[in-house]
XYZ file of C-alpha atoms in Angstrom:
332
model
C 6.360 -4.924 3.491
C 7.646 -4.058 6.923
C 7.195 -6.571 9.669
C 7.855 -3.981 12.372
C 4.784 -2.776 14.193
C 4.169 0.612 15.736
C 3.077 0.609 19.380
C 1.829 4.191 19.051
C -1.203 3.776 16.800
C -4.018 5.575 18.622
C -6.356 6.606 15.868
C -7.362 6.039 12.256
C -9.548 8.784 10.780
C -11.683 8.417 7.658
C -12.800 11.557 5.840
C -16.546 11.943 5.275
C -17.664 14.653 2.844
C -20.801 15.338 0.837
C -21.105 12.793 -1.964
C -18.816 10.205 -0.368
C -19.362 6.615 -1.462
C -20.645 5.162 1.801
C -19.438 1.688 0.842
C -15.800 2.815 0.540
C -15.998 4.804 3.767
C -17.486 1.917 5.757
C -15.168 -0.627 4.148
C -12.206 1.232 5.624
C -14.026 1.568 8.945
C -14.721 -2.171 9.115
C -11.168 -3.203 8.179
C -9.514 -1.082 10.834
C -12.167 -1.707 13.496
C -11.681 -5.443 13.041
C -7.923 -5.001 13.296
C -8.389 -2.897 16.422
C -10.499 -5.591 18.090
C -8.035 -8.337 17.208
C -5.093 -6.204 18.311
C -6.853 -5.470 21.589
C -7.421 -9.168 22.165
C -3.755 -9.860 21.438
C -2.828 -7.280 24.074
C -5.044 -8.966 26.657
C -7.850 -6.389 26.515
C -10.541 -8.830 25.404
C -12.836 -7.156 22.863
C -11.738 -3.647 23.845
C -10.428 -1.909 20.686
C -6.706 -1.198 20.766
C -7.126 2.035 18.795
C -9.958 4.239 17.579
C -11.344 4.223 14.057
C -13.245 7.473 13.590
C -15.311 9.104 10.876
C -14.461 12.782 10.592
C -15.878 15.601 8.484
C -14.370 19.048 7.829
C -16.887 20.788 10.115
C -17.736 17.883 12.411
C -21.283 17.670 11.031
C -23.074 14.710 9.397
C -22.828 14.365 5.591
C -25.058 13.082 2.815
C -23.495 10.208 0.893
C -23.643 9.611 -2.857
C -26.654 7.341 -2.306
C -28.455 9.908 -0.097
C -27.656 8.175 3.184
C -27.105 10.596 6.048
C -23.858 9.595 7.745
C -23.137 10.720 11.311
C -19.497 11.395 12.165
C -17.424 11.241 15.320
C -16.111 14.770 15.065
C -14.060 17.267 13.034
C -10.622 16.846 11.471
C -8.080 15.604 14.000
C -4.511 14.404 14.526
C -4.843 10.726 13.532
C -1.762 8.698 12.609
C -3.570 7.161 9.615
C -5.923 9.170 7.386
C -8.168 7.523 4.793
C -9.665 9.529 1.909
C -12.529 7.439 0.442
C -14.042 7.736 -3.006
C -16.518 10.561 -3.587
C -18.929 11.595 -6.324
C -19.275 15.171 -7.430
C -17.489 18.166 -8.875
C -14.088 18.432 -7.221
C -13.822 22.215 -7.683
C -17.073 22.664 -5.769
C -15.862 20.357 -3.004
C -12.445 21.977 -2.563
C -14.071 25.416 -2.289
C -16.593 24.065 0.198
C -13.914 22.325 2.277
C -10.786 24.534 2.151
C -9.596 23.116 5.498
C -9.013 19.621 4.065
C -5.832 20.444 2.134
C -4.216 22.353 4.993
C -5.133 19.478 7.328
C -3.462 16.956 5.038
C -0.313 19.059 4.730
C -0.098 19.457 8.505
C -0.655 15.792 9.206
C 1.838 14.663 6.568
C 4.471 17.000 8.014
C 3.741 15.440 11.420
C 4.378 11.949 10.057
C 0.851 10.675 9.509
C 0.138 8.073 6.838
C -2.328 9.350 4.223
C -4.235 7.037 1.875
C -6.495 7.968 -1.032
C -8.852 5.643 -2.880
C -9.836 6.465 -6.484
C -11.141 10.083 -6.505
C -9.947 10.453 -2.910
C -6.431 10.773 -4.343
C -7.448 14.198 -5.724
C -7.296 15.658 -2.198
C -3.675 14.542 -1.776
C -2.714 16.020 -5.130
C -4.592 19.269 -4.487
C -2.678 19.652 -1.222
C 0.573 19.454 -3.221
C 1.721 16.347 -1.398
C 2.125 14.276 -4.570
C 4.155 16.771 -6.614
C 7.106 14.941 -8.157
C 5.896 11.629 -6.757
C 4.276 8.580 -8.291
C 0.513 8.217 -7.877
C -2.434 6.354 -9.333
C -6.217 6.668 -9.320
C -9.282 5.046 -10.883
C -8.993 4.675 -14.636
C -11.992 6.920 -15.384
C -10.181 9.811 -13.726
C -6.832 9.481 -15.503
C -7.373 12.319 -18.008
C -8.842 14.767 -15.514
C -6.192 13.971 -12.939
C -3.313 14.395 -15.394
C -4.722 17.721 -16.592
C -5.308 19.063 -13.088
C -2.054 17.873 -11.566
C 0.713 17.861 -14.211
C 3.446 17.809 -11.540
C 2.268 14.446 -10.207
C 3.818 11.343 -11.809
C 0.590 9.536 -12.695
C 1.193 5.837 -13.334
C -1.740 4.397 -15.261
C -0.335 0.875 -15.116
C -0.424 0.530 -11.340
C -3.317 -0.219 -8.991
C -1.295 0.800 -5.924
C 1.423 3.371 -5.375
C 3.326 4.578 -2.324
C 5.775 7.384 -1.691
C 6.755 9.102 1.548
C 3.824 7.778 3.636
C 1.419 8.710 0.823
C -0.542 5.789 -0.598
C -2.859 5.684 -3.609
C -5.312 2.893 -4.449
C -7.013 2.754 -7.830
C -10.186 1.075 -6.617
C -11.925 -1.135 -4.097
C -9.794 -4.292 -4.317
C -6.502 -2.427 -4.266
C -7.749 -0.398 -1.287
C -8.355 -3.673 0.569
C -4.751 -4.701 -0.052
C -3.574 -1.282 1.103
C -5.478 -1.599 4.381
C -4.036 -5.067 4.991
C -0.552 -3.681 4.360
C -1.099 -0.877 6.875
C -2.570 -3.257 9.434
C 0.569 -5.393 9.103
C 2.771 -2.323 9.412
C 1.085 -1.008 12.568
C -0.342 -4.136 14.203
C 1.896 -6.958 12.983
C 1.650 -9.780 10.463
C -0.570 -12.010 12.606
C -3.348 -9.408 12.879
C -3.094 -8.569 9.177
C -3.289 -12.228 8.205
C -6.310 -12.783 10.435
C -8.181 -9.813 8.958
C -7.272 -10.886 5.430
C -8.417 -14.438 6.147
C -11.737 -13.145 7.484
C -12.464 -10.820 4.563
C -10.319 -11.418 1.492
C -9.569 -15.126 1.292
C -11.582 -15.740 -1.877
C -10.453 -12.614 -3.735
C -8.416 -13.326 -6.874
C -6.293 -10.408 -8.033
C -4.940 -9.594 -11.475
C -1.938 -7.798 -10.001
C 0.669 -8.248 -7.276
C 0.044 -6.372 -4.010
C 3.647 -7.084 -2.953
C 4.977 -4.063 -4.857
C 3.709 -1.762 -2.126
C 6.370 -0.871 0.384
C 9.010 -0.098 -2.248
C 7.748 3.353 -3.243
C 9.728 5.130 -0.569
C 12.906 3.759 -2.123
C 12.116 5.567 -5.364
C 12.239 9.051 -3.844
C 15.664 9.839 -5.245
C 17.032 11.640 -8.277
C 19.182 8.939 -9.863
C 17.087 8.297 -12.959
C 19.288 5.436 -14.152
C 18.817 3.558 -10.868
C 15.073 4.292 -11.008
C 14.949 2.735 -14.480
C 16.734 -0.333 -13.101
C 14.262 -0.568 -10.196
C 11.381 -0.506 -12.655
C 13.112 -3.138 -14.788
C 13.574 -5.361 -11.714
C 9.861 -5.125 -10.914
C 9.087 -6.537 -14.354
C 11.923 -9.098 -14.585
C 12.511 -10.135 -10.957
C 11.811 -13.805 -11.763
C 14.189 -13.898 -14.733
C 17.723 -15.282 -14.716
C 20.188 -12.422 -15.063
C 23.459 -11.093 -13.677
C 23.780 -7.665 -12.095
C 27.035 -7.293 -14.004
C 25.036 -7.397 -17.248
C 22.406 -4.998 -15.913
C 25.147 -2.552 -14.920
C 26.890 -2.811 -18.295
C 23.619 -2.259 -20.193
C 23.202 0.988 -18.262
C 26.750 2.172 -18.859
C 28.187 1.368 -15.422
C 30.796 -0.887 -13.953
C 29.510 -3.354 -11.392
C 31.258 -1.457 -8.562
C 29.741 1.857 -9.619
C 26.322 0.242 -9.998
C 26.461 -1.332 -6.515
C 27.494 1.978 -4.972
C 24.864 4.056 -6.781
C 22.037 1.583 -6.163
C 22.660 1.478 -2.421
C 23.141 5.230 -2.212
C 19.825 5.839 -3.988
C 17.630 3.144 -2.412
C 19.320 2.315 0.871
C 19.428 -1.358 -0.177
C 22.017 -3.543 -1.821
C 20.742 -4.775 -5.220
C 20.588 -8.438 -4.193
C 18.609 -7.709 -1.035
C 16.227 -5.482 -3.010
C 15.689 -8.283 -5.528
C 15.131 -10.827 -2.762
C 12.493 -8.591 -1.167
C 10.682 -8.231 -4.499
C 10.604 -12.002 -4.860
C 9.560 -12.689 -1.260
C 6.760 -10.113 -1.303
C 5.447 -11.650 -4.534
C 5.645 -15.096 -2.962
C 3.673 -13.884 0.063
C 0.862 -12.805 -2.246
C 0.851 -16.164 -4.031
C 0.903 -18.095 -0.749
C -2.046 -16.185 0.645
C -4.239 -16.070 -2.471
C -3.537 -19.330 -4.357
C -3.158 -23.047 -3.692
C -0.011 -23.362 -5.775
C 2.671 -25.621 -4.350
C 5.726 -24.169 -2.625
C 7.889 -25.560 -5.424
C 5.764 -23.865 -8.080
C 5.793 -20.550 -6.245
C 9.545 -20.825 -5.742
C 10.012 -21.268 -9.486
C 7.576 -18.460 -10.373
C 9.456 -15.917 -8.267
C 12.864 -16.914 -9.644
C 14.245 -19.749 -7.497
C 14.813 -23.218 -8.961
C 15.760 -24.613 -5.542
C 12.645 -24.714 -3.331
C 14.745 -25.457 -0.226
C 16.844 -22.354 -0.777
C 13.674 -20.331 -1.361
C 12.173 -21.638 1.896
C 15.290 -20.682 3.870
C 15.322 -17.212 2.313
C 11.603 -16.792 2.988
C 12.155 -17.585 6.674
C 15.022 -15.089 6.864
C 12.732 -12.333 5.599
C 9.527 -13.237 7.460
C 10.530 -15.448 10.429
C 8.063 -18.017 9.068
C 8.331 -20.927 6.667
C 6.227 -20.653 3.484
C 3.833 -23.282 4.851
C 3.501 -21.496 8.189
C 2.801 -18.228 6.387
C 0.121 -19.883 4.252
C -1.499 -21.638 7.216
C -1.953 -18.340 9.036
C -4.104 -17.200 6.137
C -5.986 -20.445 5.589
C -6.555 -21.336 9.224
C -10.222 -21.265 10.173
C -11.656 -19.585 13.206
C -9.530 -17.471 15.535
């Protein structure tokens, strides 16, 4: 997860179409509006939002939600830096014919560098636009068969709740979408704002997966299938004791060749990549459990809690306890 924040975030736009699940649309609205207020306060603007969070529809007109609630919107499709595609109910073929401008909009915005996020059935829009061809994606489990049949060129991963590739993010459902929004808030507004929003909304949520895997998808957009297999193996065995020499040998490479190919494919040295996997997992455990630092250190692969703490600070500029306190602190 990147700790760098973008000073240029002006607008987050959330797509409203006929049959949208109002709860998923407003969940995204609330997350980013809260972040905008907190970011504005951090910038000395009081309760003036730092960026806009808008509801947009293909024609700029109100829509009827899945539960027959009429939802007003702020306008038509626009040039937001972050685009959210909430869950919808209904026949997708009917919707794509009704809203042909959505796919061209997504292609244009992605080419311009916008971040695009789909939740559950919302991922269908990204795939229909061709943005996910040859890339990993996920969706809600009920849609796996239909999605795979419709979009055979997309690398559907049924074992993941979150996926990311080239500024394209997929969330399988409501809880994973929450983690995705917190990740994006940290990316654009900084860790402090993300931690405050998470503390306000998600503190009691217990997950059955590790949100920390997000942020690594962009490093899988390469064609070295052997290195990709090793990346996937590391995600499953990051806490194990192993030597990279053995990993290289098991995949038919010398250690020098492995080091060169891994960095060429991912942009990271293997050890740094492994450390990031462990630290991101630790961040999730620190924010969502009451496990001791020593226990978390051991669970992510470090027997020496002091070494783990030093490494954690190198990656986050905070000690493990400081990171945890920012989530558990009450009030402002």
